[in-house]
Short mmCIF file of C-alpha atoms and ligand atoms in Angstrom, two decimals:
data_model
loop_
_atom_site.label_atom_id
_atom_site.label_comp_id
_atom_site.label_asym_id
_atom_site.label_seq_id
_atom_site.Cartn_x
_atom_site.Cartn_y
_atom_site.Cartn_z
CA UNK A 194 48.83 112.70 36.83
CA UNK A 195 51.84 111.94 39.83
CA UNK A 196 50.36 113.28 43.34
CA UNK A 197 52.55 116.07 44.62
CA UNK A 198 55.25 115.51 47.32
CA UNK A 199 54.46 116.01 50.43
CA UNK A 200 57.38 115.67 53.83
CA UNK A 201 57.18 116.66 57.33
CA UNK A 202 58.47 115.57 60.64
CA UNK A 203 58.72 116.11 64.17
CA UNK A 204 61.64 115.53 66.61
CA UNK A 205 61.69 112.48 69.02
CA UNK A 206 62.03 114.66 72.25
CA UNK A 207 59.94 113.37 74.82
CA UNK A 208 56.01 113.28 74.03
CA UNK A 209 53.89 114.09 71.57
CA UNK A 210 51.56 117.07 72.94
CA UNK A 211 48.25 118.60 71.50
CA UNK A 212 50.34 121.30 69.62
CA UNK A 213 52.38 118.75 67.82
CA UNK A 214 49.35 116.83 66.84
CA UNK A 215 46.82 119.54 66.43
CA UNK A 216 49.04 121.75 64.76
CA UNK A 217 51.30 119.14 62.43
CA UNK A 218 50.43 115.63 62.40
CA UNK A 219 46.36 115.90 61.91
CA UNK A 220 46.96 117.93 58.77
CA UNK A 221 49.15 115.05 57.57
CA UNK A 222 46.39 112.65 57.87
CA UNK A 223 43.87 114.72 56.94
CA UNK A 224 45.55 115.30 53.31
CA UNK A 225 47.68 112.54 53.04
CA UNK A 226 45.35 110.65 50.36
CA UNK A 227 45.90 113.24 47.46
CA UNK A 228 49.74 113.20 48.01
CA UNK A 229 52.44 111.23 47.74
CA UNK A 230 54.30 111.39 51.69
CA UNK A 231 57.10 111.10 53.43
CA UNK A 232 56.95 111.40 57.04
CA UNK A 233 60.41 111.18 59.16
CA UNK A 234 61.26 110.77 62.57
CA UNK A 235 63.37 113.76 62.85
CA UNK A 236 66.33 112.19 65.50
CA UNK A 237 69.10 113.89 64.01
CA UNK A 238 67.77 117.22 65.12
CA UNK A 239 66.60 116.00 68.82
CA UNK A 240 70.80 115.99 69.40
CA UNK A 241 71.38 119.35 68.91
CA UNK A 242 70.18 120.25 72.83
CA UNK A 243 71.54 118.16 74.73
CA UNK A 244 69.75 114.65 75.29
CA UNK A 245 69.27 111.14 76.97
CA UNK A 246 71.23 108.82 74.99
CA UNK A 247 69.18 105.65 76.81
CA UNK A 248 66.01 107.58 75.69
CA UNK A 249 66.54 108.09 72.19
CA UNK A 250 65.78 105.20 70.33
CA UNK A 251 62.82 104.35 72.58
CA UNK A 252 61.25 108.13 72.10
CA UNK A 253 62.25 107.98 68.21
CA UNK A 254 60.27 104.27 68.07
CA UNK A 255 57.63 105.85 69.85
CA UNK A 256 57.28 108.44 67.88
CA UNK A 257 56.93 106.57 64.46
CA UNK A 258 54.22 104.43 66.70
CA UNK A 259 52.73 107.27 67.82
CA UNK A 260 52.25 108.47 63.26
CA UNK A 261 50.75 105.32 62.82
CA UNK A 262 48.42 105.59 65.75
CA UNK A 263 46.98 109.23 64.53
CA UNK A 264 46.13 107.59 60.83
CA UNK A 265 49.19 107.94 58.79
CA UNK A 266 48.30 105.28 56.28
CA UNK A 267 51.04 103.32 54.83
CA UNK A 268 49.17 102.92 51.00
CA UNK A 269 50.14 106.26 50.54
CA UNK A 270 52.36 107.43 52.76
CA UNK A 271 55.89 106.39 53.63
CA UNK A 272 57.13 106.64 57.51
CA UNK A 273 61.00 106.40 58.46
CA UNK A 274 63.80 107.64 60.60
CA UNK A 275 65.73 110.76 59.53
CA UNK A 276 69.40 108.97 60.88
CA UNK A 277 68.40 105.89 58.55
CA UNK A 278 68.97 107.43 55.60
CA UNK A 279 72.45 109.20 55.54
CA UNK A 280 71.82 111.78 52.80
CA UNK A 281 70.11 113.33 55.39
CA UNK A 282 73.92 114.51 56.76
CA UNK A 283 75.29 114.32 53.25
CA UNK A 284 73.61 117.50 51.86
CA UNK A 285 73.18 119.10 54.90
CA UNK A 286 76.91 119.40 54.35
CA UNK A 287 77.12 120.63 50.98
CA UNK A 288 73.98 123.06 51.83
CA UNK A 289 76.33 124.23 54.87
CA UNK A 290 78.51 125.40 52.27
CA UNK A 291 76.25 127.56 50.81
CA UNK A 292 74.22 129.09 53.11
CA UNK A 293 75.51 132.28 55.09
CA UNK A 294 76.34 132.41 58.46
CA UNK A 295 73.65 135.37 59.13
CA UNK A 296 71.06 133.80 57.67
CA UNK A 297 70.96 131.24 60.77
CA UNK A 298 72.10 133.81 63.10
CA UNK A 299 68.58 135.51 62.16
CA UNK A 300 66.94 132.37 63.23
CA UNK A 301 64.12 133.36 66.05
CA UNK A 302 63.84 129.51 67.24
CA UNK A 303 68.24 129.81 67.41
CA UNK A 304 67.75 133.14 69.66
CA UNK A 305 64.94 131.48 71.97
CA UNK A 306 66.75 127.75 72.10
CA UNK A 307 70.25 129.52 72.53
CA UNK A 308 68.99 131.37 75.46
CA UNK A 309 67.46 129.17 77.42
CA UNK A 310 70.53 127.21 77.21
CA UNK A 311 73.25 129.81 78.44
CA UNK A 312 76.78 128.76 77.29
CA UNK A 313 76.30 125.24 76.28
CA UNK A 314 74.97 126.10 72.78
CA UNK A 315 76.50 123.45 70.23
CA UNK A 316 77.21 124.42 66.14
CA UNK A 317 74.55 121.48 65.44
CA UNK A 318 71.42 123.78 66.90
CA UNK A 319 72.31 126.75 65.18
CA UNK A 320 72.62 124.49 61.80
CA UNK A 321 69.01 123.01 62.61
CA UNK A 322 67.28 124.68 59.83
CA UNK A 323 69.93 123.87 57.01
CA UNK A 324 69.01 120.35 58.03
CA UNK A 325 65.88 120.66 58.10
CA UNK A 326 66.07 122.17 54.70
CA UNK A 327 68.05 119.25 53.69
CA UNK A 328 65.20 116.78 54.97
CA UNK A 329 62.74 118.80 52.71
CA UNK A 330 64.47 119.51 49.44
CA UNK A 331 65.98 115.87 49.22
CA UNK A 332 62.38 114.35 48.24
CA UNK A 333 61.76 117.33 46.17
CA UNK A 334 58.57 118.48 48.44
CA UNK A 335 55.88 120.66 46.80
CA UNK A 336 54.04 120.92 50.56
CA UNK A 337 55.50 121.23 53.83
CA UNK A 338 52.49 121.11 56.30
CA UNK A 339 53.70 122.11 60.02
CA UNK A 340 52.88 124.50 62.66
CA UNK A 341 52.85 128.46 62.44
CA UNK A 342 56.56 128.08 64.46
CA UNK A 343 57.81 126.44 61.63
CA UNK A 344 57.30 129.12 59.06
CA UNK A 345 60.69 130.88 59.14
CA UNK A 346 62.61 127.60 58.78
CA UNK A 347 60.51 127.14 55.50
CA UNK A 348 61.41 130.76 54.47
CA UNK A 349 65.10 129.62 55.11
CA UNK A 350 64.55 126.67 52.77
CA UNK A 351 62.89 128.67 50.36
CA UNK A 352 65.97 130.68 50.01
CA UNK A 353 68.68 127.81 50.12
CA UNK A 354 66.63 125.98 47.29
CA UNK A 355 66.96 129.18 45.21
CA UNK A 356 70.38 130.76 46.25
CA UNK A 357 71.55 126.97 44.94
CA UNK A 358 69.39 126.88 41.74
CA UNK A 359 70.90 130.61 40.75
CA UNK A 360 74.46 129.56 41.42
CA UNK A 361 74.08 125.63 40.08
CA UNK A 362 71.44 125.27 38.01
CA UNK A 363 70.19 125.80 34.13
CA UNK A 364 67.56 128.30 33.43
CA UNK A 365 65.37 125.42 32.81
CA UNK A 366 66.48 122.86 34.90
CA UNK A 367 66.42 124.01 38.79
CA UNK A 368 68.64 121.46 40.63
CA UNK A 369 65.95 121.76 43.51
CA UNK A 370 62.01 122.33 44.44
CA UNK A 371 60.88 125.16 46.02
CA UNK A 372 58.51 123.93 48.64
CA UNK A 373 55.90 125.70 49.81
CA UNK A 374 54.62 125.44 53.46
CA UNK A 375 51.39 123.98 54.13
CA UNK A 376 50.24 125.75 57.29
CA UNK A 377 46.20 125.82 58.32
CA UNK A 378 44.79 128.63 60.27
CA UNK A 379 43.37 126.30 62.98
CA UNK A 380 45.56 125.01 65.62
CA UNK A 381 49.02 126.63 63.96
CA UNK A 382 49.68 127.62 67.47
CA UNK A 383 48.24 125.88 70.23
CA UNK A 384 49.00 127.92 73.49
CA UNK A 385 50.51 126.85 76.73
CA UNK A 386 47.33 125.47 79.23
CA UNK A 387 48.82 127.81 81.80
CA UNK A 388 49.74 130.66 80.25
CA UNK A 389 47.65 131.52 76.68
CA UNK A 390 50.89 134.26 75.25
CA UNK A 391 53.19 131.21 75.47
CA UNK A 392 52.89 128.44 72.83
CA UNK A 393 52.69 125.19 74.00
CA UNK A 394 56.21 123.30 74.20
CA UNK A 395 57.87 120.07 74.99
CA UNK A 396 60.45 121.98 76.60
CA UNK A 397 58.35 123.96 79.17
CA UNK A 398 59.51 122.98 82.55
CA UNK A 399 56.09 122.43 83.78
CA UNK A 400 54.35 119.69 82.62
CA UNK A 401 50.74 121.23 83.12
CA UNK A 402 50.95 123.53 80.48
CA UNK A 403 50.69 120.73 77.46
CA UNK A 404 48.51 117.92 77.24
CA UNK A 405 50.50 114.63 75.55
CA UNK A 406 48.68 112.34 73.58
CA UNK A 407 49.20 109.31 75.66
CA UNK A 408 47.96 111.38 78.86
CA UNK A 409 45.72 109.01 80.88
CA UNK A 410 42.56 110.54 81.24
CA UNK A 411 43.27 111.57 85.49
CA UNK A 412 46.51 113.67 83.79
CA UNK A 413 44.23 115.18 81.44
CA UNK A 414 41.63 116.56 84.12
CA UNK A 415 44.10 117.52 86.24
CA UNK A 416 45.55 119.87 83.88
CA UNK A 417 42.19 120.76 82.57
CA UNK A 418 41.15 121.81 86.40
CA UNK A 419 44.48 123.53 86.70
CA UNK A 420 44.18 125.73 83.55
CA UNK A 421 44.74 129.28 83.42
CA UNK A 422 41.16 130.85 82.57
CA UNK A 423 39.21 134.91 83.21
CA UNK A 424 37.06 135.86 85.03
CA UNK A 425 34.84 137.21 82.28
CA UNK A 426 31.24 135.52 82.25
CA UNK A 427 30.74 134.00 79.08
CA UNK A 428 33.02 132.86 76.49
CA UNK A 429 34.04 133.57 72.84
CA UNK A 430 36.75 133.14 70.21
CA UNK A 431 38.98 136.13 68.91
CA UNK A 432 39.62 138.59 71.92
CA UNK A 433 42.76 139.27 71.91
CA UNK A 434 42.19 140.68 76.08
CA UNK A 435 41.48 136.75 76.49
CA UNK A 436 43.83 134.10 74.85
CA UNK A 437 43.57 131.66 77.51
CA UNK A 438 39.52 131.79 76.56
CA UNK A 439 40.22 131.59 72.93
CA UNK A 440 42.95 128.22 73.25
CA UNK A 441 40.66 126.63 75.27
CA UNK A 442 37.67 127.01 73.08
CA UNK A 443 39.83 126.50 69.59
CA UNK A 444 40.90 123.16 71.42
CA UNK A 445 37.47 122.14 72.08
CA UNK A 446 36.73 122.81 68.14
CA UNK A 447 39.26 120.86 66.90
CA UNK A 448 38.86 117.73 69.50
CA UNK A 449 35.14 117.66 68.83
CA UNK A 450 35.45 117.96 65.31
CA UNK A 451 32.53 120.95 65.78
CA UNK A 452 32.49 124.18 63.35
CA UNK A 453 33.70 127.43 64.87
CA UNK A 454 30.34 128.62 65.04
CA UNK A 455 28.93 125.73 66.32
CA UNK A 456 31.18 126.08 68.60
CA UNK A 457 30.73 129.85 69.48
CA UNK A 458 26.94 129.12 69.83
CA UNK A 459 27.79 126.63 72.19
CA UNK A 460 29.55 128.22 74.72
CA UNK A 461 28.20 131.84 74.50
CA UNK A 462 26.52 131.74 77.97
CA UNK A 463 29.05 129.11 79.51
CA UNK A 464 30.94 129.75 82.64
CA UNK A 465 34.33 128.01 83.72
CA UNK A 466 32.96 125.38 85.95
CA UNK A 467 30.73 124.26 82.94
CA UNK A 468 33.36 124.01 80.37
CA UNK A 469 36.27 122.28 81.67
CA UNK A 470 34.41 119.34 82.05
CA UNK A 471 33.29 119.62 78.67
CA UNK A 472 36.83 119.96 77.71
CA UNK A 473 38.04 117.25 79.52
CA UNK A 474 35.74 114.77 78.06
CA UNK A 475 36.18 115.65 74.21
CA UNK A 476 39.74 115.54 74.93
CA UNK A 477 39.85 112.05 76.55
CA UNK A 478 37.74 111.03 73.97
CA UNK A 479 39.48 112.16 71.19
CA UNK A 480 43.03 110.39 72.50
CA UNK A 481 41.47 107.35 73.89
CA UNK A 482 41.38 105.98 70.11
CA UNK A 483 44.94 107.01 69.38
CA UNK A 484 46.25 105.68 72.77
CA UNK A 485 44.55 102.05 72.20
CA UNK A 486 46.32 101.49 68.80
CA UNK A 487 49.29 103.03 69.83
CA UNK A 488 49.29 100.32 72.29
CA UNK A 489 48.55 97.71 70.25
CA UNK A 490 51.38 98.99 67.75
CA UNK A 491 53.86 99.04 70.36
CA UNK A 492 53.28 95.53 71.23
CA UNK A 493 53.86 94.51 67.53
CA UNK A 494 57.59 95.51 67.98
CA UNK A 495 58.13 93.33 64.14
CA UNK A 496 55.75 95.39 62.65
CA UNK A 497 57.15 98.84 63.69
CA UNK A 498 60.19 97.35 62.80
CA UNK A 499 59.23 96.56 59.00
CA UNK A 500 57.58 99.63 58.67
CA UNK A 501 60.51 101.73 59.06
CA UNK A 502 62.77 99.50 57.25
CA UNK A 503 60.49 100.04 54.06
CA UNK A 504 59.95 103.52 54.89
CA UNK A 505 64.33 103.89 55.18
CA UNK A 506 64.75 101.71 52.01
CA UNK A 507 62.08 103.95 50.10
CA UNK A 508 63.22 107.13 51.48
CA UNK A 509 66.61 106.20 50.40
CA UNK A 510 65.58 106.17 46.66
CA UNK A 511 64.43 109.34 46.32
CA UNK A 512 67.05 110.72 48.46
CA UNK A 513 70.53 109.64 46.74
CA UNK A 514 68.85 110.24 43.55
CA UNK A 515 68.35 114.26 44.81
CA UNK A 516 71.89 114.16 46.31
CA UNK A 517 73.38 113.23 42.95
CA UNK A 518 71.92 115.84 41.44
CA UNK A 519 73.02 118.40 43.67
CA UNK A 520 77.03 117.01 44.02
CA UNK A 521 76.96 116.64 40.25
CA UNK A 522 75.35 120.69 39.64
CA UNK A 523 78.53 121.60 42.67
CA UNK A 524 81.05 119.56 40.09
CA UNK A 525 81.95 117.01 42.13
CA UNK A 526 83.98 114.05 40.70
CA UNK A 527 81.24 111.07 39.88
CA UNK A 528 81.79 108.20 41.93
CA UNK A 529 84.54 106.05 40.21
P1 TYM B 897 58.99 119.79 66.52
O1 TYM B 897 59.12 118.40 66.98
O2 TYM B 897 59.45 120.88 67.43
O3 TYM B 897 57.49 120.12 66.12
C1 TYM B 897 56.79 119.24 65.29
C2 TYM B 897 55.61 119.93 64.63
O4 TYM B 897 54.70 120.42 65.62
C3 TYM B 897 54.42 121.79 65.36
N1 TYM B 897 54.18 122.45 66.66
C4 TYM B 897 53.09 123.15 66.96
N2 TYM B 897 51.99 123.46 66.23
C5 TYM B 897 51.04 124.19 66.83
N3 TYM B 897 51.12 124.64 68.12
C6 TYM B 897 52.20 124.36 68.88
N4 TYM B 897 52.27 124.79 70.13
C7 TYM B 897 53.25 123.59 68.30
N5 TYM B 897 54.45 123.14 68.76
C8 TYM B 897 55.01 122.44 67.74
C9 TYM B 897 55.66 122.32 64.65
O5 TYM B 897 55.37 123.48 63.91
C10 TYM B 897 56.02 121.14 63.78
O6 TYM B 897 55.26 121.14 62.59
N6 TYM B 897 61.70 121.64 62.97
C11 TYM B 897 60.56 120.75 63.02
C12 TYM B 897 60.93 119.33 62.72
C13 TYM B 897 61.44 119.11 61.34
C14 TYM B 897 60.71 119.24 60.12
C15 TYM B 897 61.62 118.90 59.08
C16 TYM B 897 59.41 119.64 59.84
C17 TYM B 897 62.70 118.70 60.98
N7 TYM B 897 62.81 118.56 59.63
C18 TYM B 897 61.22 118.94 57.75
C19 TYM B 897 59.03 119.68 58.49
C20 TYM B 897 59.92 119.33 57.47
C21 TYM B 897 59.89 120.90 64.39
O7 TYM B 897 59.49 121.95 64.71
O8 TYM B 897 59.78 119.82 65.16
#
């Protein structure tokens, strides 16, 4: 039997925090061996705030180091970079056409980015999602797994796939999947360290409310000391009067690799002063493994290299193969 299709990616802004990783990337690894994977460097959307054109190809390398580095294994899993493989633009495009305008304008991650940014809002970030429905519908995905924030977007795809295979296709023969998202209750939405309402982001101003993966350990217990806690005694999971108490403790879960109740048990009679440090070291410990092969990734510059010029070249053949499909369903003149 052919494993199922699995795609996901995350945008080359900047660092990688605990969200990003907790919430997206160790689901990839964890499932990757019963799927077939694609896993892009998402560049193309990291233009559509505005951004460091001297930091872009360094943060998009980094960021296909940093996938390698958490355990996405190349025997079954395929890593590349979203502007190496132009059908990427090419049915974001055609999908363009067909989507309506108030389906983006409905967006909630348009409506938060377009705020913050005042006037300078470009077309590109209100068509994020068509691309990102591009990215996932061109390797005809069966699982999306991302983070809670992502869901809408997948919704959005959801309904692109089908508005497309109701105007294009046969009865039998859909011109696109419809993916489903792959979202796990644990770590969907890892909350700011300074403010547990607010999820974590790499575009929060203040750099103490994430924790990036390549953190040296003196960042990590600074931010640790400097989190937001209560003053209740004790500490538990699922009040919703204390989500700084119940971040902190789901992070410590997922770090230490510990159950929830093991967890719960744990720190029932624990005070403040007793679990930061406890924090702190399952978190250092937890990165220190990721930040020593990063490093020794980044130093094998040919290697990287390779990697994403097999990923590309793979990506590539499952990608114009979709595209055809869809420009020949639209009636589009075959190339000549
Ligand atoms: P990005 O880079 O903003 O986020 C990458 C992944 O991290 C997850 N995530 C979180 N999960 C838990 N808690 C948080 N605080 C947190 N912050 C971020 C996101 O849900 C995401 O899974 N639009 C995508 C990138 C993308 C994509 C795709 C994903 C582009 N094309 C196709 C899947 C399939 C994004 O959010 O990137």
């Amino acid at each position: 039997m052919t494993k199922q299709r699995v795609l996901s990616g995350v945008q080359p802004t900047g660092n990688l925090h605990l969200g990003n990783y907790l919430g997206a990337i160790r689901n990839w690894v964890e499932i990757q061996q019963e799927y077939d994977n694609f896993f892009c460097v998402v560049d193309l959307h990291a233009i559509t705030v505005p951004h460091d054109a001297k930091a872009l190809a360094d943060n998009t390398l980094t960021m296909a180091a940093l996938y390698l580095a958490c355990g996405i294994d190349l025997e079954c899993s395929n890593i590349f970079v979203q502007s190496h493989v132009k059908a990427h633009s090419e049915l974001t495009w055609l999908l363009n056409c067909i989507t309506p305008l108030n389906w983006l304008e409905r967006m909630i991650q348009f409506k938060e980015k377009a705020l913050k940014q005042g006037e300078n809002v470009s077309v590109g970030l209100l068509d994020y999602p068509v691309l990102m429905a591009a990215d996932i519908l061109l390797y005809d995905a069966d699982k999306v797994p991302v983070g809670e924030d992502q869901k809408q977007h997948l919704e959005l795809t959801r309904d692109i796939a089908i508005r497309i295979n109701d105007k294009f296709g046969k009865k039998k023969e859909p011109v696109l999947k419809i993916p489903d998202p792959l979202i796990r209750k644990e770590g969907a939405r890892v909350m700011s360290l300074t403010d547990g309402t607010k999820k974590m982001s790499k575009s929060d101003p203040s750099e103490l409310g994430r924790i990036n993966l390549l953190d040296p350990p003196d960042a990590i217990k600074k931010k640790i000391k400097k989190c937001k806690t209560d003053p209740v005694k004790g500490l538990a999971f699922d009040d919703s009067e204390r989500p700084e108490c119940n971040n902190l403790l789901t992070l410590y879960q997922l770090l230490s690799g510990k159950t929830k109740e093991e967890v719960a048990t744990e720190c029932q009679d624990m005070g403040w002063g007793k679990f930061k440090p406890l924090l702190t070291d399952t978190a250092i410990a937890a990165l220190e493994p990721i930040q020593n092969k990063y490093q020794e990734i980044m130093d094998n510059r040919d290697y990287l290299d390779s990697v994403l010029r097999v990923g590309a070249a793979k990506a590539d053949d499952v990608a114009n193969a979709t595209l055809a499909r869809v420009k020949n369903a639209l009636g589009f003149l075959p190339n000549l």
